mmCIF file of C-alpha atoms and ligand atoms in Angstrom:
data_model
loop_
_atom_site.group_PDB
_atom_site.id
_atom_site.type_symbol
_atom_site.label_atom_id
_atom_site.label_comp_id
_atom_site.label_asym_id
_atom_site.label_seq_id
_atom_site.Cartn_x
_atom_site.Cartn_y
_atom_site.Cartn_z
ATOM 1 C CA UNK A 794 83.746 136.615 76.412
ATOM 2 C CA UNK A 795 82.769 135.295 72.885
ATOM 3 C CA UNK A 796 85.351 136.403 70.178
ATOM 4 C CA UNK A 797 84.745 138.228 67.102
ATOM 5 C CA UNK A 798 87.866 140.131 64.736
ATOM 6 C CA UNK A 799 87.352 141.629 60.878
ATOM 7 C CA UNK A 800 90.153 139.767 58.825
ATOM 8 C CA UNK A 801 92.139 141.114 56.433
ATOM 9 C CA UNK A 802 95.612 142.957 54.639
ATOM 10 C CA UNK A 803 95.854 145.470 55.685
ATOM 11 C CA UNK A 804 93.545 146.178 58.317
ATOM 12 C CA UNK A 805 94.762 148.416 60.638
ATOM 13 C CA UNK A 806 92.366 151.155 59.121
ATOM 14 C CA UNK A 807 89.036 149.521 59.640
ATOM 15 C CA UNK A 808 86.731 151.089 61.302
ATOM 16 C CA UNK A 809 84.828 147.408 62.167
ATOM 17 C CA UNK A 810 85.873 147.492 65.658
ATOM 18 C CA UNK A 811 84.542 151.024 66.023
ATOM 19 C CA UNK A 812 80.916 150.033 64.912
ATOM 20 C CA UNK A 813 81.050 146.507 67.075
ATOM 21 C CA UNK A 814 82.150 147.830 69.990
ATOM 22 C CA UNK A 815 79.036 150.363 70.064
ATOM 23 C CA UNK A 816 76.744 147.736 68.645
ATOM 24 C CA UNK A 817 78.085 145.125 71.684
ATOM 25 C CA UNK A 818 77.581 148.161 74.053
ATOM 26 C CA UNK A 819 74.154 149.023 72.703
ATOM 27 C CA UNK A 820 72.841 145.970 73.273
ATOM 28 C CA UNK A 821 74.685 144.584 75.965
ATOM 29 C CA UNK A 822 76.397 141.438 74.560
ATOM 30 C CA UNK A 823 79.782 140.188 76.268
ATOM 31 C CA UNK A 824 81.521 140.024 73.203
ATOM 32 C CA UNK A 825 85.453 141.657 71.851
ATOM 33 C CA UNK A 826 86.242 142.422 68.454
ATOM 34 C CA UNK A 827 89.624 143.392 66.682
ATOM 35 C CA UNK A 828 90.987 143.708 63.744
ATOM 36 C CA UNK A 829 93.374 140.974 62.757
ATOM 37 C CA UNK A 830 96.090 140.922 59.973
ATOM 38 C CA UNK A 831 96.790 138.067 57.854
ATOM 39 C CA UNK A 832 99.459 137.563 55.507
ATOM 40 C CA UNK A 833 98.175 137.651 51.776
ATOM 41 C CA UNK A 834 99.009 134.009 51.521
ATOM 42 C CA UNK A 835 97.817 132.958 54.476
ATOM 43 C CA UNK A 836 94.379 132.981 55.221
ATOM 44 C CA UNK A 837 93.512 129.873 55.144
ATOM 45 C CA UNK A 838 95.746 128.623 57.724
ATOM 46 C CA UNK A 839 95.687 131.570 59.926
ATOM 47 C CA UNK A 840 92.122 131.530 59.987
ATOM 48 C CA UNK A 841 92.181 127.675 60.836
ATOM 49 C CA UNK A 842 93.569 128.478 64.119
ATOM 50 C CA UNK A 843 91.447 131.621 64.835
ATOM 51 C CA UNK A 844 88.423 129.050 64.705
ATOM 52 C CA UNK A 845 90.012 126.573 66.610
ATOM 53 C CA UNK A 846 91.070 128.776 69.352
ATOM 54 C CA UNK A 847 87.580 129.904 69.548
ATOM 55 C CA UNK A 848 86.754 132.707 67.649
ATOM 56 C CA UNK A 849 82.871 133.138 67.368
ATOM 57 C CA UNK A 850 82.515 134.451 63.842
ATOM 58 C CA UNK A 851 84.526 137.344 61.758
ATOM 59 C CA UNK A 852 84.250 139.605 59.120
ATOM 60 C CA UNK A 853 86.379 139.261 56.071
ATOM 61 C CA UNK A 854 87.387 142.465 54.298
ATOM 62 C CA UNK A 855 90.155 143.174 51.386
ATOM 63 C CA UNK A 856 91.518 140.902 49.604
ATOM 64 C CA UNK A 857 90.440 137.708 51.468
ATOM 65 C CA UNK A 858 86.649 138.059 50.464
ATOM 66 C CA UNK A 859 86.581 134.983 47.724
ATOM 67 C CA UNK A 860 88.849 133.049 49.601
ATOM 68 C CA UNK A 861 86.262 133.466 52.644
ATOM 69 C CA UNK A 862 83.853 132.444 50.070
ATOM 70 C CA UNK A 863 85.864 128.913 48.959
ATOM 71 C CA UNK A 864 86.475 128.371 53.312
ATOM 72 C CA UNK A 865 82.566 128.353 54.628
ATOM 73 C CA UNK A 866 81.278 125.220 54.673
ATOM 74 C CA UNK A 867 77.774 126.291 53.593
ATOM 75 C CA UNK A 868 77.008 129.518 51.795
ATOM 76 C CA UNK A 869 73.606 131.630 52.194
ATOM 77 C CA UNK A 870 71.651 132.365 48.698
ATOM 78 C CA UNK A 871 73.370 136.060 48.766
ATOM 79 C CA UNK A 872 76.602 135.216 49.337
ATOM 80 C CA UNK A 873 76.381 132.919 46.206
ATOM 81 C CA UNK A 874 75.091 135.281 44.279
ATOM 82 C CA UNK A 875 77.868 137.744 45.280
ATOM 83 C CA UNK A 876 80.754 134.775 45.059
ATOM 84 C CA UNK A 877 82.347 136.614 47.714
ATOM 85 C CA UNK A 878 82.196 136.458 51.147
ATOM 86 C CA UNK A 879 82.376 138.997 54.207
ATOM 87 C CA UNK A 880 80.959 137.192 56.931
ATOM 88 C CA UNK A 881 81.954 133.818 58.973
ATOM 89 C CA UNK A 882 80.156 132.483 61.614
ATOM 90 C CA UNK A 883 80.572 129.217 63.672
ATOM 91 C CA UNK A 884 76.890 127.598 63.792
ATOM 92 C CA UNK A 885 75.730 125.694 66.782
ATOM 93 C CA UNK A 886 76.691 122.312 64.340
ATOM 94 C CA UNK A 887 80.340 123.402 64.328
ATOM 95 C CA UNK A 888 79.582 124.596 60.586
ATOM 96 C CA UNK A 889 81.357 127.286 59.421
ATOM 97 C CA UNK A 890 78.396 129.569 57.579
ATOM 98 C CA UNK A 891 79.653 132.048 55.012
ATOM 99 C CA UNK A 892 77.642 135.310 54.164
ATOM 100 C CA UNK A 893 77.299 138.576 52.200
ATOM 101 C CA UNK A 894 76.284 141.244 54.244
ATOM 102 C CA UNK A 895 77.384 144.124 51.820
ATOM 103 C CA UNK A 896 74.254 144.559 49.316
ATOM 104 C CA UNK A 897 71.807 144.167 52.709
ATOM 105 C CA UNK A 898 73.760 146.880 54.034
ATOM 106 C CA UNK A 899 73.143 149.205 51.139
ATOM 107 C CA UNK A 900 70.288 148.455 50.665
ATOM 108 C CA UNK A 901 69.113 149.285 54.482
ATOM 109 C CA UNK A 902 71.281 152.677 53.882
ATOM 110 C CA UNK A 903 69.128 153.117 50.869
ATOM 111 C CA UNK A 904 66.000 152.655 52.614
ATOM 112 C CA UNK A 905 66.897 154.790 55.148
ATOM 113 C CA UNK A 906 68.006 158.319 53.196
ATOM 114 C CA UNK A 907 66.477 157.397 50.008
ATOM 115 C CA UNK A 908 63.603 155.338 50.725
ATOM 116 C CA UNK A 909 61.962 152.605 48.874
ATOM 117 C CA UNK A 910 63.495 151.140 45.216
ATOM 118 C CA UNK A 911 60.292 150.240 43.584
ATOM 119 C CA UNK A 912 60.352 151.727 39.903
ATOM 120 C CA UNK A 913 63.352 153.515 40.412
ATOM 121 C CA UNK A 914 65.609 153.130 37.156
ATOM 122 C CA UNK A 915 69.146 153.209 38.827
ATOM 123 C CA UNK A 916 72.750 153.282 37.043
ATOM 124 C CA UNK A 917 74.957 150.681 38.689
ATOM 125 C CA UNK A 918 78.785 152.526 37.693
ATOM 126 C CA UNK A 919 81.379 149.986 38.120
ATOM 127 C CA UNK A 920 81.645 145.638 37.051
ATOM 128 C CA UNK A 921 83.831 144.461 40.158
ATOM 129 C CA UNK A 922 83.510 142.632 43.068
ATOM 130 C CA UNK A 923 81.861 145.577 45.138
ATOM 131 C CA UNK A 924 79.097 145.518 41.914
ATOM 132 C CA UNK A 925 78.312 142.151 42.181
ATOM 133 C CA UNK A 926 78.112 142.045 45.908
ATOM 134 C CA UNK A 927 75.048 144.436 45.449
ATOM 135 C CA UNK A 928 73.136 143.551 42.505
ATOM 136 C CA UNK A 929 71.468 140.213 43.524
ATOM 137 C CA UNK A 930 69.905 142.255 46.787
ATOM 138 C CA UNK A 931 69.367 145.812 44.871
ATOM 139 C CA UNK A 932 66.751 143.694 42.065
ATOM 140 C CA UNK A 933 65.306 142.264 44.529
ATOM 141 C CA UNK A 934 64.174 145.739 45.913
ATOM 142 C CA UNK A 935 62.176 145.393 42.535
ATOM 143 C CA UNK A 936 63.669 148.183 41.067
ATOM 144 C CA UNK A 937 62.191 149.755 37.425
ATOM 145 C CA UNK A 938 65.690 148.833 36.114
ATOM 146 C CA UNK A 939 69.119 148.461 36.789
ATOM 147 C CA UNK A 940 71.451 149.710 34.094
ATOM 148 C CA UNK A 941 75.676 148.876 34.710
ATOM 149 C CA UNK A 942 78.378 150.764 32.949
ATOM 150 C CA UNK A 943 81.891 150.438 33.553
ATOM 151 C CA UNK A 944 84.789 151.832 32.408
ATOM 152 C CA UNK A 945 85.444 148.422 30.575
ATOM 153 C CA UNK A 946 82.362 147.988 29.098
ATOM 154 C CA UNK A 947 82.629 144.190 28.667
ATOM 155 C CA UNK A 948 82.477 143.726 32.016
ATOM 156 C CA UNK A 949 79.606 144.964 32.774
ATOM 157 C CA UNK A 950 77.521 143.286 29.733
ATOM 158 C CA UNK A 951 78.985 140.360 31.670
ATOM 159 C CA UNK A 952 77.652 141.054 34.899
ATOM 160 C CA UNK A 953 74.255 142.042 33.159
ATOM 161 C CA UNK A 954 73.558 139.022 31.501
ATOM 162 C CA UNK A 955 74.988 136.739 34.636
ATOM 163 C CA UNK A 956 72.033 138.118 36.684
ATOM 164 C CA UNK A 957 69.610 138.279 33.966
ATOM 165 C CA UNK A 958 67.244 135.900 35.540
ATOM 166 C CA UNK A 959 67.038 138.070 38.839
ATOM 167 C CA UNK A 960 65.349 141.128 37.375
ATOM 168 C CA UNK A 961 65.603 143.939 34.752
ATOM 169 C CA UNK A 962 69.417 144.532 34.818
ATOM 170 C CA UNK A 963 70.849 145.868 31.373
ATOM 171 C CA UNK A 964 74.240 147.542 30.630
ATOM 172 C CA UNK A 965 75.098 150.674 28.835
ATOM 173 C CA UNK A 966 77.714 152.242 26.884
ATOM 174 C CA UNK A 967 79.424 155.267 29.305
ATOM 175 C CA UNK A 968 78.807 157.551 26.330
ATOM 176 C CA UNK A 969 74.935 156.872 26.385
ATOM 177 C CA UNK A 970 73.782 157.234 29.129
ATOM 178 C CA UNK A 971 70.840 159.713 29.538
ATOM 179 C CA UNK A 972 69.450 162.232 31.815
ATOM 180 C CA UNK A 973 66.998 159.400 32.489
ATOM 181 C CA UNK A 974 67.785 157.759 35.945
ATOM 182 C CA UNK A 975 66.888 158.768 39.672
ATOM 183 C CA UNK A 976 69.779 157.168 41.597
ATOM 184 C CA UNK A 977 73.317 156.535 40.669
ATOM 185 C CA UNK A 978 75.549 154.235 43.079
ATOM 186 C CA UNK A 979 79.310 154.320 42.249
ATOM 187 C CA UNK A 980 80.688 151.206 42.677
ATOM 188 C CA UNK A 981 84.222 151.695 41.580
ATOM 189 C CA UNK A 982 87.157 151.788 43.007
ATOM 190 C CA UNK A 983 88.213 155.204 41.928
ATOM 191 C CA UNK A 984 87.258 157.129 44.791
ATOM 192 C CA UNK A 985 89.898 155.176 46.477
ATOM 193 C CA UNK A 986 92.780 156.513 44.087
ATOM 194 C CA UNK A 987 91.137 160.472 44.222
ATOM 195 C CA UNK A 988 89.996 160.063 40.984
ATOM 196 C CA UNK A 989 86.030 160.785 39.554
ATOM 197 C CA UNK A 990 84.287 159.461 37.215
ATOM 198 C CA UNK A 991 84.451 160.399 33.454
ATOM 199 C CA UNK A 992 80.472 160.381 33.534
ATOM 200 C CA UNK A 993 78.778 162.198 31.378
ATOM 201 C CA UNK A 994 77.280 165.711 33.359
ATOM 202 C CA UNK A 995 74.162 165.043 31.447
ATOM 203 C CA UNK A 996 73.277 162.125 33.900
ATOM 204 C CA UNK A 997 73.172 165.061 37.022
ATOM 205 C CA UNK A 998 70.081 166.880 37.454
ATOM 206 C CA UNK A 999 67.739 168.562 40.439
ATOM 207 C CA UNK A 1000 65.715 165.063 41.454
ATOM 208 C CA UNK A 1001 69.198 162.704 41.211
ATOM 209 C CA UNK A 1002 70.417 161.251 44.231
ATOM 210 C CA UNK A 1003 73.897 159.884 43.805
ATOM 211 C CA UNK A 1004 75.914 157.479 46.352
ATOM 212 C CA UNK A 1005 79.010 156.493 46.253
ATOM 213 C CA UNK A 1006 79.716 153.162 47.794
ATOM 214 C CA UNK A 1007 83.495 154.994 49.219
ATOM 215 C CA UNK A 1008 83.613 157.053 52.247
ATOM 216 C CA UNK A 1009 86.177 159.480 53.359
ATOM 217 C CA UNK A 1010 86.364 162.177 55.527
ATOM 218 C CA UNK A 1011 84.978 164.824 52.793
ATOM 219 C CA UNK A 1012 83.187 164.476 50.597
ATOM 220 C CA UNK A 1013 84.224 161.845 47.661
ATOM 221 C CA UNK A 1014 85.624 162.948 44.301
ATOM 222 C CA UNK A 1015 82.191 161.512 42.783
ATOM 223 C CA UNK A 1016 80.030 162.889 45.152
ATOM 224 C CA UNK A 1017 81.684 166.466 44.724
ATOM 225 C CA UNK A 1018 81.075 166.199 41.040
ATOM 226 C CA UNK A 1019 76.795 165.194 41.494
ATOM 227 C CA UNK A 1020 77.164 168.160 43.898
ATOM 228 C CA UNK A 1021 79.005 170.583 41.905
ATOM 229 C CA UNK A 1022 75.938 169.824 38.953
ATOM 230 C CA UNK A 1023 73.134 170.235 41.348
ATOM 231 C CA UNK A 1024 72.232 167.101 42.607
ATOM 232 C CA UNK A 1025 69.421 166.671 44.894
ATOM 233 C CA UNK A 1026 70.941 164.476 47.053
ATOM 234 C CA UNK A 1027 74.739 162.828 47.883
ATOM 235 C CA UNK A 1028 74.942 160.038 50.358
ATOM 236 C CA UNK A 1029 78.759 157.910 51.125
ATOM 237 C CA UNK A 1030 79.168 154.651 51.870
ATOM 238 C CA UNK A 1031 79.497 155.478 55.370
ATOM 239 C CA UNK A 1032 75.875 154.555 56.515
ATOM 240 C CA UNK A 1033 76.436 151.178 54.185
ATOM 241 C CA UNK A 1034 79.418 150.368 55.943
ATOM 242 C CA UNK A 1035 77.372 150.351 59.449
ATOM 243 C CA UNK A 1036 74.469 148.972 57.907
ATOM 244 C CA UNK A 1037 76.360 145.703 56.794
ATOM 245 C CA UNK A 1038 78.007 145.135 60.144
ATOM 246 C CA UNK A 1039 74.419 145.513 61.666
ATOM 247 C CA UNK A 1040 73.657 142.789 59.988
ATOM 248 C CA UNK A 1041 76.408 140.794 60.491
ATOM 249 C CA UNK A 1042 76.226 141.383 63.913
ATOM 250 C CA UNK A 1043 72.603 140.111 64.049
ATOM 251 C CA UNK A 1044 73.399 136.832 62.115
ATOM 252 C CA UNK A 1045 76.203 136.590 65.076
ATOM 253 C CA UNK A 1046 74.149 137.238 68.054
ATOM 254 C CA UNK A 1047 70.541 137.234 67.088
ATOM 255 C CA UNK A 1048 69.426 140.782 68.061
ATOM 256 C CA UNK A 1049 69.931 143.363 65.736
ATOM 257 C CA UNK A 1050 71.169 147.016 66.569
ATOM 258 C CA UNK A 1051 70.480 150.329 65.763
ATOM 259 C CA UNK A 1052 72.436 151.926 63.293
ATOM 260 C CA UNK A 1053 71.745 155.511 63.237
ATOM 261 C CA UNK A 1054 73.755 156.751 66.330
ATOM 262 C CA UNK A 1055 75.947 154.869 65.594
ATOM 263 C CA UNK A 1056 76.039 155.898 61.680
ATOM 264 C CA UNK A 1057 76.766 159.725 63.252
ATOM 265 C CA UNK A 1058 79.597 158.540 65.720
ATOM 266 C CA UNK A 1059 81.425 157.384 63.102
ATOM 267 C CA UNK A 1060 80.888 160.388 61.021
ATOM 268 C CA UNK A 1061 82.480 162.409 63.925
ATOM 269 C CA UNK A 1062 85.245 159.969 64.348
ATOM 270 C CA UNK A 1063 85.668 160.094 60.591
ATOM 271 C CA UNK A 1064 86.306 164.056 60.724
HETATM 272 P P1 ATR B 947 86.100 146.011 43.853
HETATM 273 O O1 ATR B 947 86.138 144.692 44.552
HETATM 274 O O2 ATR B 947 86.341 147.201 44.736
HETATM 275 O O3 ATR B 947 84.891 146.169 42.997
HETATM 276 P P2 ATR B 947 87.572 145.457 41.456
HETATM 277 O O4 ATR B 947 86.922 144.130 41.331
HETATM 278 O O5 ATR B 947 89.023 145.608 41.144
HETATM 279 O O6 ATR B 947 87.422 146.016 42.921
HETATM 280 O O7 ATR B 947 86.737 146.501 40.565
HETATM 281 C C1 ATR B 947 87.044 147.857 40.523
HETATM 282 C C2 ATR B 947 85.991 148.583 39.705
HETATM 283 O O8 ATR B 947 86.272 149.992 39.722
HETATM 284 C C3 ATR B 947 85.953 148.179 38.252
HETATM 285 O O9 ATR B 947 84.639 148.332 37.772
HETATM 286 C C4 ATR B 947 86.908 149.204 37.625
HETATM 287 O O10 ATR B 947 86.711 149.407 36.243
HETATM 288 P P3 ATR B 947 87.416 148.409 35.177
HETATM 289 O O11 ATR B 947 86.607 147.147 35.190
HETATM 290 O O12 ATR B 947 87.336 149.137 33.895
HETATM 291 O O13 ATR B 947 88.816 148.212 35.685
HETATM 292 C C5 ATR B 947 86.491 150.437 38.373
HETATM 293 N N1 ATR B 947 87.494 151.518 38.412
HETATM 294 C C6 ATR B 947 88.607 151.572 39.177
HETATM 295 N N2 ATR B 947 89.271 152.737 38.978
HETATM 296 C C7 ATR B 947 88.553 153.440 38.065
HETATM 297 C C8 ATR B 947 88.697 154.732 37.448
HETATM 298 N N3 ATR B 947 89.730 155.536 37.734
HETATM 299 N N4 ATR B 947 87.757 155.122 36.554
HETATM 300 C C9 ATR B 947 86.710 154.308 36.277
HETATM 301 N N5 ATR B 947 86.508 153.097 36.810
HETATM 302 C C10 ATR B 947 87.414 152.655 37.705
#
């Protein structure tokens, strides 16, 4: 049985094995995966002997992703971009590849609810590591534009001018923003702590369609808030979270699955 785990601290709450276990059943692979807990301080060596006792490949989640990223051997363009890693895998060379999986994964959520990004303008809310995970991949969808704001507004002028050469990214004051965009992705942390947004309502109106890069069993504070101002649509992170192991699992073992029953399992486990 080839071995595959999701790494991190904690981890007991990830739903990783969930998704792999119907992905490995889906498509028939003889393959386990589990969720394994690392001290904070020790990733490095405990992942050492995960490797050389023969694990396959894993997925790295909270807060080992940059260490992941300093560990691979050899990094894909994406995962360089994102300086973060949530993917290992074990090449036939012996090489330990790192990869992002997380901006593919929204992106292929995207696609699937939303539909194409061409000459959307879309507001990028947040400046952390979940924002930068997703930017390289979401201007290369060739967006109109891709405006950040963040709650520290240095931050994101940062981020906007790091990825300057990859398309039309800008950054915006929270107090300016306009009426003017057609998708909003929340990539902040907040939903995590209950909180939403202090957007401006003006940004919510009938053609919007807002995600928010969180999931939970309800809906999100952020989501509640687009919904509450008539949104036209409100999409959670849930289908992004299968969407990125779908691809992780298909760097892993070559054959990628489908995501959709598996997207509404999870919903029902989620419940
Ligand atoms: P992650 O890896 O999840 O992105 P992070 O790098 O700590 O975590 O970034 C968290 C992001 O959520 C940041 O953009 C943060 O804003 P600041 O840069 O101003 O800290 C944002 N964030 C977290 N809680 C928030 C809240 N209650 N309101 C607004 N933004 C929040």
């Amino acid at each position: 049985m080839d071995r595959y785990a999701v790494i991190g601290h904690p981890v007991s709450h990830s739903k990783s094995p969930f998704i792999h276990t119907l992905f490995a059943r889906q498509t028939f692979q003889q393959m386990t995966y589990e969720a394994l807990d690392l001290p904070e301080d020790r990733f490095v060596e405990g992942i050492n002997v995960l490797f050389a006792n023969g694990l396959r490949g894993c997925n790295v989640t909270v807060p080992f992703k940059q260490e992941a990223y300093h560990y691979a051997q050899q990094l894909t363009e994406r995962a360089k971009l994102a300086q973060a890693v949530n993917t290992l895998k074990v090449t036939d060379d012996g090489i330990i590849l790192g990869d992002n999986t997380d901006g593919a994964g929204l992106l292929a959520d995207l696609k699937l609810e939303f539909g194409g990004l061409e000459n959307q303008k879309i507001l990028l809310v947040g400046a952390g590591g979940a924002a930068r995970g997703v930017l390289g991949p979401l201007l290369k969808a060739n967006p109109a534009q891709v405006v950040i704001c963040n709650r520290t507004p240095a931050k994101a002028k940062a981020l906007a001018d790091q990825f300057s050469d990859y398309g039309h990214v800008d950054y915006s004051l929270i107090e300016a923003l306009d009426e003017s965009f057609d998708l909003i992705i929340n990539a902040t942390s907040a939903s995590l702590s209950g909180h939403a947004l202090a957007l401006p309502d003006a940004l919510i109106h009938h053609k919007i369609c807002c995600y928010d890069m969180m999931y939970m069993s309800g809906l999100t504070p952020f989501n509640q808030w687009a919904k509450n101002l008539g949104a036209r649509q409100v999409l959670d992170g849930v289908g992004m979270l299968v969407s990125q192991a779908a691809e992780s699992f298909a760097i892993w073992r070559g054959l990628r699955p489908g995501t959709r029953s598996v997207i509404n399992e999870l919903r029902r486990n989620l419940r």
